[in-house]
Amino acid sequence: MTRIKTVSRHVLKPFVISLVMIGIAACSSSPPDEGRSGAIPLDRMETSGLERIATRFKEAGEPLTALKFYMEALQREPDNARLHVEAGELNLALGERAKAQTHFERALAIEPLEARAVTRLAGLYISDGNAQKANSLLADLHDHDKGTTYSLNLQAVALDLLGRSFNARRVYAKALQMAPDDAYIMSNMALSMAIAGEFSAARDMLEELAEKESDSSFAYENLALITAMAGQPEDAMMIAVKHMDPELAHANREFYERLATITPTDRAQAIFLGHLPPIIADAPSGGGTEEAAFDLADNLDPVDDAGGIQDIDEENPGEEVVPDAEAENAPVSNVAEAVADAIPSYHLQLGSFNSPQRLIRGWNELKDMSALEGFSPYYEKAQSTENDPTLRLLVGPFRGYSAAKAICESLIAERKTAGCVILPQRTDVILLEPKAF
């Protein structure tokens, strides 16, 4: 007989997937008065007028009434992608996921790169367990420079769920290039590092966030997750009890206890979706994934931007260099071994130069620093934010974020003016040999 043990409710919030990104107020303000004398009857009103009224009702905290006006507008213009997105978002806010998905899919059939429709639909795919479909959708958006920090964050989560932590880290890094102080992206990147086994660096990031953020509860809740993944469930409980409702923290005890015993891919499912693999007894094998009662709709992030991506690396997040797929998806018999193999490597960027001569001069000024002793210089060709050709001076790779961070801190301590940027391992580096120029 196969027995599957039920897990406790996972209530922690990594703030990953915002399925509702519109601000519907909790209480209603004065709605528009369409019934005054001289008002135009609905059947004679133009689409733009209906949309204006719908927007006013939405802003007044009346989503049902707003949706009725958007649907009336869609009767006039059924091929208006923007109206489908608005209707989809309101349906999503009202808990009508199937209707919302239909509207988003219709919007994309009309405008394949409608950014809001892509991100909302990708969020639905991820919460339904289809990270691959979400990743493909978001990669296409980013290939056309139509993405936002939110869509990059979402794609990175999808890649983590697919077990592609190295690729996920590169996408998180691109999002942080656009929004260096975004607490939610940094928090997710820390979780990604911990999933891959980089516990020390992940702790450092979240502790720094907790000190900076006025509302630091989410940082501490995620710090509890990282502590549990590191094999310290009792310490995780102490953090959780201190920074969240004690009763809910105790309900998560079994969740914390299991995080250190599962593979990185299962950890990603647990952290971002609330799913733990089943505990199966008296049977050689079993199927299915156990799901904790964790509502993604609680993880609201009201921030969405409309900026394009300045791809200074001449790379697209959807075209990452993928490690051997068979090796990544092979059955794992040893969790510790899998975690060690998952730890990614990093290069350090020591400067960016517009000519080979300046590149060589830059290395000559830095090479005698004790922190760089024994390291060979490399460079990669890239583009600046103004799309000018540039040469990046690199050293590495270093295995693990913590190791790379330690070298950076040594460089800064030795020479205050030394620039040092930690980059996910570069793939097209060239050994710097002056005679080559």
Coordinates of C-alpha atoms in Angstrom, one line a residue, residues 33-374:
D33 CA -23.0 59.0 -12.8
E34 CA -24.0 57.8 -16.2
G35 CA -27.7 58.3 -15.4
R36 CA -27.8 62.1 -15.4
S37 CA -30.1 63.9 -17.8
G38 CA -28.6 64.3 -21.2
A39 CA -26.3 61.2 -20.8
I40 CA -25.7 59.2 -23.9
P41 CA -27.5 55.8 -23.9
L42 CA -25.1 52.8 -23.8
D43 CA -26.1 51.5 -27.2
R44 CA -25.1 54.8 -28.8
M45 CA -21.9 55.3 -26.8
E46 CA -18.5 54.9 -28.6
T47 CA -15.9 52.4 -27.5
S48 CA -13.7 55.1 -26.1
G49 CA -16.5 56.4 -23.9
L50 CA -17.3 53.0 -22.5
E51 CA -13.6 52.4 -21.8
R52 CA -13.4 55.7 -19.9
I53 CA -16.4 54.8 -17.7
A54 CA -14.9 51.3 -17.1
T55 CA -11.6 52.8 -16.0
R56 CA -13.4 55.1 -13.6
F57 CA -15.4 52.2 -12.0
K58 CA -12.2 50.2 -11.8
E59 CA -10.4 53.0 -10.0
A60 CA -13.4 53.5 -7.7
G61 CA -13.1 49.9 -6.5
E62 CA -16.1 48.5 -8.5
P63 CA -14.5 45.7 -10.6
L64 CA -17.8 44.0 -11.5
T65 CA -19.3 47.1 -12.9
A66 CA -16.0 48.0 -14.6
L67 CA -15.9 44.6 -16.3
K68 CA -19.5 45.0 -17.6
F69 CA -18.4 48.2 -19.4
Y70 CA -15.2 46.6 -20.8
M71 CA -17.3 43.7 -22.1
E72 CA -19.7 46.2 -23.7
A73 CA -16.7 47.9 -25.3
L74 CA -15.5 44.5 -26.6
Q75 CA -18.9 44.0 -28.3
R76 CA -18.0 47.1 -30.4
E77 CA -14.4 46.1 -30.9
P78 CA -13.8 42.4 -30.4
D79 CA -10.3 42.6 -31.9
N80 CA -9.0 45.3 -29.4
A81 CA -6.1 43.6 -27.6
R82 CA -6.0 46.3 -24.9
L83 CA -9.6 45.8 -23.9
H84 CA -9.1 42.0 -23.7
V85 CA -6.2 42.6 -21.3
E86 CA -8.3 44.9 -19.1
A87 CA -11.1 42.4 -19.1
G88 CA -8.6 39.6 -18.3
E89 CA -7.1 41.5 -15.4
L90 CA -10.5 42.2 -13.9
N91 CA -11.5 38.5 -14.3
L92 CA -8.3 37.5 -12.6
A93 CA -9.0 39.9 -9.7
L94 CA -12.4 38.4 -9.3
G95 CA -11.0 34.8 -9.3
E96 CA -12.2 33.9 -12.8
R97 CA -8.9 32.4 -13.9
A98 CA -10.3 30.5 -16.9
K99 CA -12.1 33.6 -18.3
A100 CA -9.0 35.7 -17.6
Q101 CA -6.8 33.2 -19.5
T102 CA -9.2 33.3 -22.5
H103 CA -9.0 37.0 -22.7
F104 CA -5.1 37.0 -22.5
E105 CA -4.8 34.4 -25.1
R106 CA -7.2 36.4 -27.3
A107 CA -5.1 39.5 -26.8
L108 CA -2.0 37.7 -27.9
A109 CA -3.7 36.3 -31.0
I110 CA -4.3 39.9 -31.9
E111 CA -1.0 41.3 -30.8
P112 CA 1.6 38.6 -30.1
L113 CA 3.9 40.9 -28.2
E114 CA 1.3 42.6 -25.9
A115 CA 3.5 42.7 -22.8
R116 CA 0.8 42.7 -20.2
A117 CA -0.9 39.8 -21.8
V118 CA 2.3 37.9 -22.0
T119 CA 3.3 38.4 -18.3
R120 CA -0.2 37.7 -17.0
L121 CA -0.5 34.5 -19.1
A122 CA 3.0 33.4 -18.1
G123 CA 2.1 33.8 -14.5
L124 CA -1.0 31.6 -15.0
Y125 CA 1.1 29.0 -16.8
I126 CA 3.6 29.0 -13.9
S127 CA 1.0 28.6 -11.2
D128 CA -0.5 25.8 -13.2
G129 CA 2.8 24.0 -13.3
N130 CA 3.7 24.7 -16.9
A131 CA 7.0 26.6 -16.5
Q132 CA 8.2 25.5 -19.9
K133 CA 5.3 27.2 -21.7
A134 CA 5.8 30.3 -19.6
N135 CA 9.5 30.5 -20.3
S136 CA 8.9 30.2 -24.1
L137 CA 6.3 33.0 -24.0
L138 CA 8.6 35.3 -22.0
A139 CA 11.7 34.5 -24.0
D140 CA 9.9 35.6 -27.2
L141 CA 8.9 38.8 -25.5
H142 CA 12.5 39.5 -24.4
D143 CA 13.9 38.6 -27.8
H144 CA 11.9 41.6 -29.2
D145 CA 13.1 43.9 -26.4
K146 CA 9.5 44.3 -25.1
G147 CA 10.1 43.1 -21.6
T148 CA 10.2 44.7 -18.2
T149 CA 11.9 44.0 -14.9
Y150 CA 8.8 42.1 -13.8
S151 CA 8.8 39.9 -16.9
L152 CA 12.5 39.1 -16.5
N153 CA 11.9 38.3 -12.8
L154 CA 9.1 36.0 -13.9
Q155 CA 11.2 34.2 -16.6
A156 CA 14.0 33.7 -14.0
V157 CA 11.5 32.0 -11.7
A158 CA 10.3 29.8 -14.6
L159 CA 13.9 28.8 -15.3
D160 CA 14.5 27.9 -11.6
L161 CA 11.4 25.7 -11.8
L162 CA 12.8 24.0 -14.8
G163 CA 16.0 23.2 -13.0
R164 CA 18.1 25.7 -15.0
S165 CA 19.5 27.7 -12.1
F166 CA 22.5 29.0 -14.0
N167 CA 20.3 30.5 -16.7
A168 CA 17.9 31.8 -14.1
R169 CA 20.7 33.7 -12.4
R170 CA 21.7 35.4 -15.7
V171 CA 18.1 36.6 -16.2
Y172 CA 17.9 37.9 -12.6
A173 CA 21.1 39.8 -13.3
K174 CA 19.6 41.4 -16.3
A175 CA 16.6 42.5 -14.3
L176 CA 18.9 44.0 -11.7
Q177 CA 20.7 45.9 -14.4
M178 CA 17.4 47.7 -15.0
A179 CA 16.4 48.0 -11.4
P180 CA 19.5 47.6 -9.1
D181 CA 17.5 48.2 -5.9
D182 CA 14.4 46.1 -6.6
A183 CA 13.9 44.2 -3.3
Y184 CA 11.7 41.5 -4.8
I185 CA 14.2 40.6 -7.6
M186 CA 17.0 40.5 -5.1
S187 CA 15.0 38.3 -2.8
N188 CA 14.2 35.9 -5.6
M189 CA 17.8 35.8 -6.7
A190 CA 18.8 35.0 -3.1
L191 CA 16.3 32.1 -3.1
S192 CA 17.6 30.9 -6.4
M193 CA 21.2 30.8 -5.0
A194 CA 20.0 28.9 -1.9
I195 CA 18.1 26.4 -4.1
A196 CA 21.4 25.7 -5.9
G197 CA 23.3 25.4 -2.6
E198 CA 24.9 28.9 -2.2
F199 CA 23.5 29.4 1.3
S200 CA 26.1 31.9 2.6
A201 CA 25.7 34.3 -0.3
A202 CA 21.9 34.0 -0.1
R203 CA 21.9 34.8 3.6
D204 CA 24.1 37.8 3.0
M205 CA 21.7 39.2 0.4
L206 CA 18.6 38.8 2.5
E207 CA 20.2 40.1 5.7
E208 CA 21.2 43.2 3.7
L209 CA 17.7 43.6 2.4
A210 CA 16.2 43.2 5.8
E211 CA 18.3 46.0 7.1
K212 CA 17.3 48.4 4.2
E213 CA 13.6 47.7 3.8
S214 CA 11.1 49.4 6.0
D215 CA 8.9 46.4 5.7
S216 CA 11.4 43.6 6.1
S217 CA 9.1 40.8 7.0
F218 CA 9.3 39.2 3.6
A219 CA 13.1 39.2 3.8
Y220 CA 13.1 37.4 7.1
E221 CA 10.4 34.9 6.0
N222 CA 12.6 34.0 3.0
L223 CA 15.7 33.9 5.3
A224 CA 13.9 31.2 7.2
L225 CA 13.4 29.3 4.0
I226 CA 17.1 29.6 3.2
T227 CA 18.1 28.5 6.7
A228 CA 15.9 25.5 6.3
M229 CA 17.4 24.6 2.9
A230 CA 20.8 24.7 4.6
G231 CA 19.7 21.9 6.9
Q232 CA 18.9 24.1 10.0
P233 CA 15.1 23.7 10.5
E234 CA 15.2 24.7 14.1
D235 CA 17.0 27.9 13.4
A236 CA 14.5 28.5 10.5
M237 CA 11.7 28.1 13.1
M238 CA 13.3 30.7 15.4
I239 CA 13.4 33.2 12.5
A240 CA 9.9 32.5 11.4
V241 CA 8.4 32.6 14.9
K242 CA 10.0 36.0 15.5
H243 CA 8.9 37.6 12.2
M244 CA 5.6 36.0 11.3
D245 CA 2.5 34.7 13.1
P246 CA 3.8 32.1 15.5
E247 CA 0.9 29.7 14.8
L248 CA 1.6 29.8 11.1
A249 CA 5.3 29.5 11.6
H250 CA 4.7 26.3 13.6
A251 CA 2.4 25.0 10.9
N252 CA 5.4 25.2 8.6
R253 CA 7.7 23.1 10.8
E254 CA 7.5 19.9 8.6
F255 CA 8.0 22.1 5.5
Y256 CA 11.2 23.4 6.9
E257 CA 12.4 20.0 7.9
R258 CA 12.0 18.6 4.5
L259 CA 13.6 21.4 2.4
A260 CA 17.2 20.1 3.0
T261 CA 16.4 16.6 2.0
I262 CA 15.1 17.1 -1.5
T263 CA 16.8 17.9 -4.8
P264 CA 17.3 21.5 -6.1
T265 CA 14.5 21.1 -8.7
D266 CA 12.1 20.0 -6.0
R267 CA 13.3 22.8 -3.8
A268 CA 12.3 25.3 -6.5
Q269 CA 8.8 23.8 -6.7
A270 CA 8.5 24.0 -3.0
I271 CA 9.8 27.5 -2.6
F272 CA 8.0 29.2 -5.5
L273 CA 4.8 27.1 -5.8
G274 CA 4.4 25.5 -2.4
H275 CA 4.7 21.9 -3.8
L276 CA 6.7 19.3 -2.0
P277 CA 7.4 15.8 -3.4
P278 CA 5.3 13.1 -1.7
I279 CA 6.7 11.0 1.2
I280 CA 6.0 7.5 0.0
A281 CA 6.3 4.5 2.2
D282 CA 6.0 0.7 1.5
A283 CA 6.4 1.2 -2.2
P284 CA 9.4 1.3 -4.5
S285 CA 8.1 4.2 -6.4
G286 CA 5.3 6.7 -6.7
G287 CA 4.0 9.5 -8.8
G288 CA 2.6 12.9 -8.4
T289 CA 3.6 16.0 -6.5
E290 CA 2.1 16.9 -3.2
E291 CA 0.8 20.4 -3.0
A292 CA 0.7 22.6 0.1
A293 CA -2.2 25.0 0.5
F294 CA -0.4 28.0 -0.8
D295 CA -2.3 30.6 -2.8
L296 CA -0.1 32.4 -5.4
A297 CA -2.7 35.2 -5.6
D298 CA -1.5 36.3 -2.1
N299 CA 1.9 37.2 -3.6
L300 CA 0.9 40.6 -4.9
D301 CA 3.6 42.9 -6.3
P302 CA 1.8 46.0 -7.5
V303 CA 4.9 47.3 -9.4
D304 CA 5.0 46.9 -13.2
D305 CA 7.2 48.9 -15.5
A306 CA 7.0 49.7 -19.2
G307 CA 10.7 50.2 -19.9
G308 CA 12.5 48.2 -22.6
I309 CA 15.5 46.1 -22.1
Q310 CA 18.9 47.5 -22.9
D311 CA 20.8 44.3 -23.7
I312 CA 24.4 45.3 -23.2
D313 CA 25.6 41.7 -23.3
E314 CA 24.4 41.2 -26.9
E315 CA 22.5 38.2 -25.5
N316 CA 18.8 37.6 -25.0
P317 CA 17.5 36.0 -21.7
G318 CA 15.6 33.5 -23.8
E319 CA 18.7 32.3 -25.6
E320 CA 20.8 31.3 -22.6
V321 CA 23.5 28.7 -22.9
V322 CA 21.8 25.6 -21.5
P323 CA 23.8 22.9 -19.7
D324 CA 23.5 19.4 -21.0
A325 CA 19.8 18.7 -20.9
E326 CA 20.1 15.0 -20.3
A327 CA 22.5 15.5 -17.4
E328 CA 20.2 18.2 -15.9
N329 CA 17.1 16.0 -16.1
A330 CA 18.8 12.7 -15.0
P331 CA 17.5 11.0 -11.9
V332 CA 19.3 12.1 -8.8
S333 CA 20.3 9.6 -6.2
N334 CA 22.4 11.8 -4.0
V335 CA 21.0 15.1 -2.9
A336 CA 24.3 16.5 -1.6
E337 CA 26.0 15.6 -4.8
A338 CA 23.2 17.3 -6.9
V339 CA 23.5 20.5 -4.8
A340 CA 27.2 20.6 -5.2
D341 CA 26.9 20.2 -9.0
A342 CA 24.3 22.9 -9.2
I343 CA 26.5 25.6 -7.7
P344 CA 27.3 28.0 -10.6
S345 CA 30.4 29.9 -11.3
Y346 CA 31.0 33.7 -11.8
H347 CA 33.4 36.0 -13.5
L348 CA 34.5 39.4 -12.1
Q349 CA 34.4 42.4 -14.3
L350 CA 37.2 44.8 -13.4
G351 CA 36.5 47.4 -16.0
S352 CA 35.0 48.3 -19.4
F353 CA 37.2 49.9 -22.1
N354 CA 36.6 51.3 -25.6
S355 CA 39.9 50.2 -27.1
P356 CA 42.4 47.3 -26.8
Q357 CA 45.1 49.7 -25.7
R358 CA 43.0 51.0 -22.8
L359 CA 42.0 47.4 -22.0
I360 CA 45.7 46.4 -21.7
R361 CA 46.5 49.5 -19.7
G362 CA 43.7 48.8 -17.3
W363 CA 45.0 45.3 -16.6
N364 CA 48.5 46.5 -16.2
E365 CA 47.3 48.9 -13.5
L366 CA 45.5 46.1 -11.6
K367 CA 47.6 43.0 -12.1
D368 CA 49.9 43.6 -9.2
M369 CA 47.1 43.6 -6.6
S370 CA 47.5 40.8 -4.2
A371 CA 43.9 39.6 -4.5
L372 CA 44.5 38.9 -8.3
E373 CA 47.8 37.0 -7.8
G374 CA 47.8 33.9 -9.9

